[in-house]
Amino acid sequence: MDELIFRGRDRYRPSWSHLAVLLVVLAAQGFAAVYRIGLVGFLWLAGGTLLLSGLGLWTTVRSWSRVGPEGITICWGFGRGRAYAWDRIHWIDVRTVEAQGDSTSQVRMFLTGGRRRTLPGLLRSDLYPSPDFDEQYHRIRNWWELSTEASARVEPGRRFRDRLTATAAGLVIGLLLCAGAAAFFLWKG
């Protein structure tokens, strides 16, 4: 079988909706600059926003996964990546998360120590449709099944984080951020 390589730069492209969100955030920061933080604060805030956005785009485009005879190697945009031998991989499946009408599916592997790793560069969502996602997933499963003993394949049980949706996590984080910002402004007074 041929080695499989999934690269972020082949699949992910910045879209106009991403740019629109960034512009809305910068506009909100501009309003904050006019009323509260001044020009220097705005420059720091906008510079930080642009830096984090650029760093996120850079790591997404540089992420990749490679599946071959030795196992699976993944890289999240930094370094040469980390290799996982086939005998360390106990299960491979697809995790699908649905939030606000949007569905995202990613291939993930379960390691012997109980850790989970998603494979970067291999994703299907409404924003990034991948017509060959199911075929690629089955090719990865075939590599795994041919490279491991049947007794070594153990499906893990579900954990709390499997039931936690991205919407719920985002809501909790948003509430914590709002509470922190309110406390800060009340304290600054």
Tab-separated table of C-alpha atoms in Angstrom:
chain	number	residue	atom	x	y	z
A	1	MET	CA	0.000	0.000	0.000
A	2	ASP	CA	1.137	3.532	-0.666
A	3	GLU	CA	2.043	5.917	2.123
A	4	LEU	CA	-0.748	8.414	2.800
A	5	ILE	CA	-0.033	12.085	3.443
A	6	PHE	CA	-2.645	14.628	4.470
A	7	ARG	CA	-1.409	18.233	4.493
A	8	GLY	CA	-3.196	21.257	5.855
A	9	ARG	CA	-2.082	23.447	2.978
A	10	ASP	CA	-3.871	21.138	0.529
A	11	ARG	CA	-7.180	21.235	2.400
A	12	TYR	CA	-7.558	24.464	4.377
A	13	ARG	CA	-7.948	27.835	2.743
A	14	PRO	CA	-8.762	31.109	4.466
A	15	SER	CA	-12.275	32.129	3.492
A	16	TRP	CA	-14.089	35.435	3.260
A	17	SER	CA	-16.055	34.530	6.375
A	18	HIS	CA	-12.797	34.215	8.341
A	19	LEU	CA	-11.703	37.629	7.087
A	20	ALA	CA	-15.110	39.116	7.945
A	21	VAL	CA	-14.872	37.831	11.533
A	22	LEU	CA	-11.365	39.282	11.858
A	23	LEU	CA	-12.560	42.654	10.535
A	24	VAL	CA	-15.512	42.687	12.966
A	25	VAL	CA	-13.150	41.965	15.871
A	26	LEU	CA	-10.803	44.755	14.743
A	27	ALA	CA	-13.758	47.159	14.394
A	28	ALA	CA	-14.907	46.300	17.943
A	29	GLN	CA	-11.387	46.930	19.163
A	30	GLY	CA	-11.446	50.272	17.343
A	31	PHE	CA	-14.628	51.280	19.184
A	32	ALA	CA	-13.001	50.240	22.457
A	33	ALA	CA	-10.014	52.403	21.559
A	34	VAL	CA	-12.197	55.456	20.999
A	35	TYR	CA	-14.041	55.104	24.287
A	36	ARG	CA	-11.682	53.373	26.714
A	37	ILE	CA	-8.152	52.359	25.874
A	38	GLY	CA	-6.773	54.998	23.519
A	39	LEU	CA	-4.575	54.664	20.441
A	40	VAL	CA	-1.671	52.851	22.104
A	41	GLY	CA	-4.027	50.301	23.696
A	42	PHE	CA	-5.743	49.784	20.354
A	43	LEU	CA	-2.423	49.185	18.599
A	44	TRP	CA	-1.431	46.595	21.215
A	45	LEU	CA	-4.825	44.909	21.062
A	46	ALA	CA	-5.051	44.909	17.258
A	47	GLY	CA	-1.425	43.791	16.935
A	48	GLY	CA	-2.057	40.900	19.317
A	49	THR	CA	-5.195	39.908	17.425
A	50	LEU	CA	-3.399	39.959	14.079
A	51	LEU	CA	-0.434	38.055	15.522
A	52	LEU	CA	-2.639	35.312	16.997
A	53	SER	CA	-4.686	35.084	13.793
A	54	GLY	CA	-1.535	34.815	11.687
A	55	LEU	CA	-0.046	32.210	14.015
A	56	GLY	CA	-3.260	30.167	13.861
A	57	LEU	CA	-3.305	30.306	10.064
A	58	TRP	CA	0.401	29.431	9.870
A	59	THR	CA	0.070	26.355	12.105
A	60	THR	CA	-3.086	25.186	10.309
A	61	VAL	CA	-1.452	25.400	6.904
A	62	ARG	CA	1.733	23.665	8.141
A	63	SER	CA	-0.088	20.776	9.896
A	64	TRP	CA	0.080	17.298	8.362
A	65	SER	CA	-0.405	13.573	8.973
A	66	ARG	CA	1.482	10.678	7.398
A	67	VAL	CA	0.345	7.040	7.481
A	68	GLY	CA	2.859	4.407	6.485
A	69	PRO	CA	4.408	1.028	7.321
A	70	GLU	CA	5.907	2.275	10.614
A	71	GLY	CA	2.695	3.843	11.899
A	72	ILE	CA	1.166	7.307	11.965
A	73	THR	CA	3.157	10.537	12.220
A	74	ILE	CA	1.368	13.796	13.019
A	75	CYS	CA	2.603	17.375	13.086
A	76	TRP	CA	0.577	20.359	14.301
A	77	GLY	CA	2.697	22.964	12.489
A	78	PHE	CA	5.808	22.959	14.669
A	79	GLY	CA	8.832	20.683	14.343
A	80	ARG	CA	9.160	17.413	12.453
A	81	GLY	CA	6.132	15.740	13.955
A	82	ARG	CA	5.648	12.845	16.332
A	83	ALA	CA	5.523	9.215	15.222
A	84	TYR	CA	3.237	6.601	16.747
A	85	ALA	CA	4.047	2.959	15.957
A	86	TRP	CA	1.182	0.658	15.002
A	87	ASP	CA	1.576	-1.375	18.188
A	88	ARG	CA	0.847	1.745	20.270
A	89	ILE	CA	-2.429	2.477	18.452
A	90	HIS	CA	-5.370	0.557	19.956
A	91	TRP	CA	-8.259	2.071	18.031
A	92	ILE	CA	-9.020	4.391	15.121
A	93	ASP	CA	-12.400	6.022	14.546
A	94	VAL	CA	-14.147	9.152	13.335
A	95	ARG	CA	-15.426	11.740	15.770
A	96	THR	CA	-18.272	13.878	14.491
A	97	VAL	CA	-19.233	17.011	16.388
A	98	GLU	CA	-22.417	18.887	15.557
A	99	ALA	CA	-22.886	22.440	16.768
A	100	GLN	CA	-25.383	25.055	15.594
A	101	GLY	CA	-26.258	23.114	12.469
A	102	ASP	CA	-22.598	22.673	11.473
A	103	SER	CA	-21.031	19.229	11.422
A	104	THR	CA	-17.301	18.482	11.674
A	105	SER	CA	-15.729	15.023	11.365
A	106	GLN	CA	-12.118	14.142	12.197
A	107	VAL	CA	-10.183	10.896	12.282
A	108	ARG	CA	-8.669	10.156	15.685
A	109	MET	CA	-6.486	7.439	17.111
A	110	PHE	CA	-6.412	6.054	20.634
A	111	LEU	CA	-3.012	5.197	22.097
A	112	THR	CA	-2.053	2.515	24.615
A	113	GLY	CA	-1.842	4.992	27.523
A	114	GLY	CA	-5.399	6.204	26.957
A	115	ARG	CA	-4.442	9.366	25.071
A	116	ARG	CA	-6.254	10.438	21.920
A	117	ARG	CA	-4.844	12.216	18.925
A	118	THR	CA	-6.708	13.669	15.969
A	119	LEU	CA	-5.041	13.532	12.589
A	120	PRO	CA	-4.394	17.033	11.262
A	121	GLY	CA	-4.988	17.611	7.589
A	122	LEU	CA	-7.865	15.140	7.446
A	123	LEU	CA	-11.172	16.810	8.225
A	124	ARG	CA	-14.654	17.127	6.788
A	125	SER	CA	-16.918	20.031	7.681
A	126	ASP	CA	-19.426	22.342	6.086
A	127	LEU	CA	-16.695	24.960	5.667
A	128	TYR	CA	-14.130	22.436	4.346
A	129	PRO	CA	-16.058	19.688	2.534
A	130	SER	CA	-13.896	16.701	1.702
A	131	PRO	CA	-15.605	14.349	-0.758
A	132	ASP	CA	-12.920	11.671	-0.284
A	133	PHE	CA	-12.964	11.757	3.551
A	134	ASP	CA	-14.677	8.361	3.987
A	135	GLU	CA	-12.369	6.725	1.452
A	136	GLN	CA	-9.278	8.160	3.167
A	137	TYR	CA	-10.552	7.028	6.582
A	138	HIS	CA	-11.038	3.471	5.272
A	139	ARG	CA	-7.531	3.491	3.791
A	140	ILE	CA	-6.133	4.462	7.220
A	141	ARG	CA	-8.213	1.723	8.896
A	142	ASN	CA	-6.892	-0.795	6.355
A	143	TRP	CA	-3.282	0.178	7.159
A	144	TRP	CA	-4.029	-0.214	10.869
A	145	GLU	CA	-5.846	-3.544	10.531
A	146	LEU	CA	-3.084	-4.993	8.339
A	147	SER	CA	-0.380	-3.773	10.745
A	148	THR	CA	-1.883	-4.929	14.073
A	149	GLU	CA	-3.154	-8.139	15.602
A	150	ALA	CA	-6.911	-8.417	16.072
A	151	SER	CA	-6.435	-8.929	19.817
A	152	ALA	CA	-4.614	-5.572	20.092
A	153	ARG	CA	-7.625	-3.641	18.745
A	154	VAL	CA	-9.620	-2.474	21.740
A	155	GLU	CA	-12.414	0.065	21.399
A	156	PRO	CA	-12.176	2.553	24.291
A	157	GLY	CA	-15.117	3.515	26.460
A	158	ARG	CA	-16.734	6.923	26.204
A	159	ARG	CA	-15.527	9.694	28.500
A	160	PHE	CA	-17.060	12.961	29.639
A	161	ARG	CA	-15.213	14.934	26.977
A	162	ASP	CA	-16.808	12.736	24.296
A	163	ARG	CA	-20.211	13.993	25.415
A	164	LEU	CA	-19.070	17.620	25.807
A	165	THR	CA	-19.968	19.575	22.689
A	166	ALA	CA	-17.990	22.480	21.303
A	167	THR	CA	-21.020	24.723	21.845
A	168	ALA	CA	-21.197	23.892	25.554
A	169	ALA	CA	-17.452	24.382	25.995
A	170	GLY	CA	-17.598	27.688	24.110
A	171	LEU	CA	-20.524	28.858	26.217
A	172	VAL	CA	-18.685	28.101	29.465
A	173	ILE	CA	-15.499	29.787	28.245
A	174	GLY	CA	-17.488	32.803	27.011
A	175	LEU	CA	-19.245	33.166	30.354
A	176	LEU	CA	-15.936	32.935	32.213
A	177	LEU	CA	-14.375	35.560	29.937
A	178	CYS	CA	-17.367	37.897	30.373
A	179	ALA	CA	-17.276	37.446	34.157
A	180	GLY	CA	-13.539	38.151	34.175
A	181	ALA	CA	-13.954	41.252	32.005
A	182	ALA	CA	-16.818	42.531	34.188
A	183	ALA	CA	-14.751	41.979	37.342
A	184	PHE	CA	-11.807	43.782	35.762
A	185	PHE	CA	-13.865	46.824	34.743
A	186	LEU	CA	-15.612	46.965	38.130
A	187	TRP	CA	-12.246	46.763	39.868
A	188	LYS	CA	-10.733	49.427	37.546
A	189	GLY	CA	-13.877	51.418	38.079
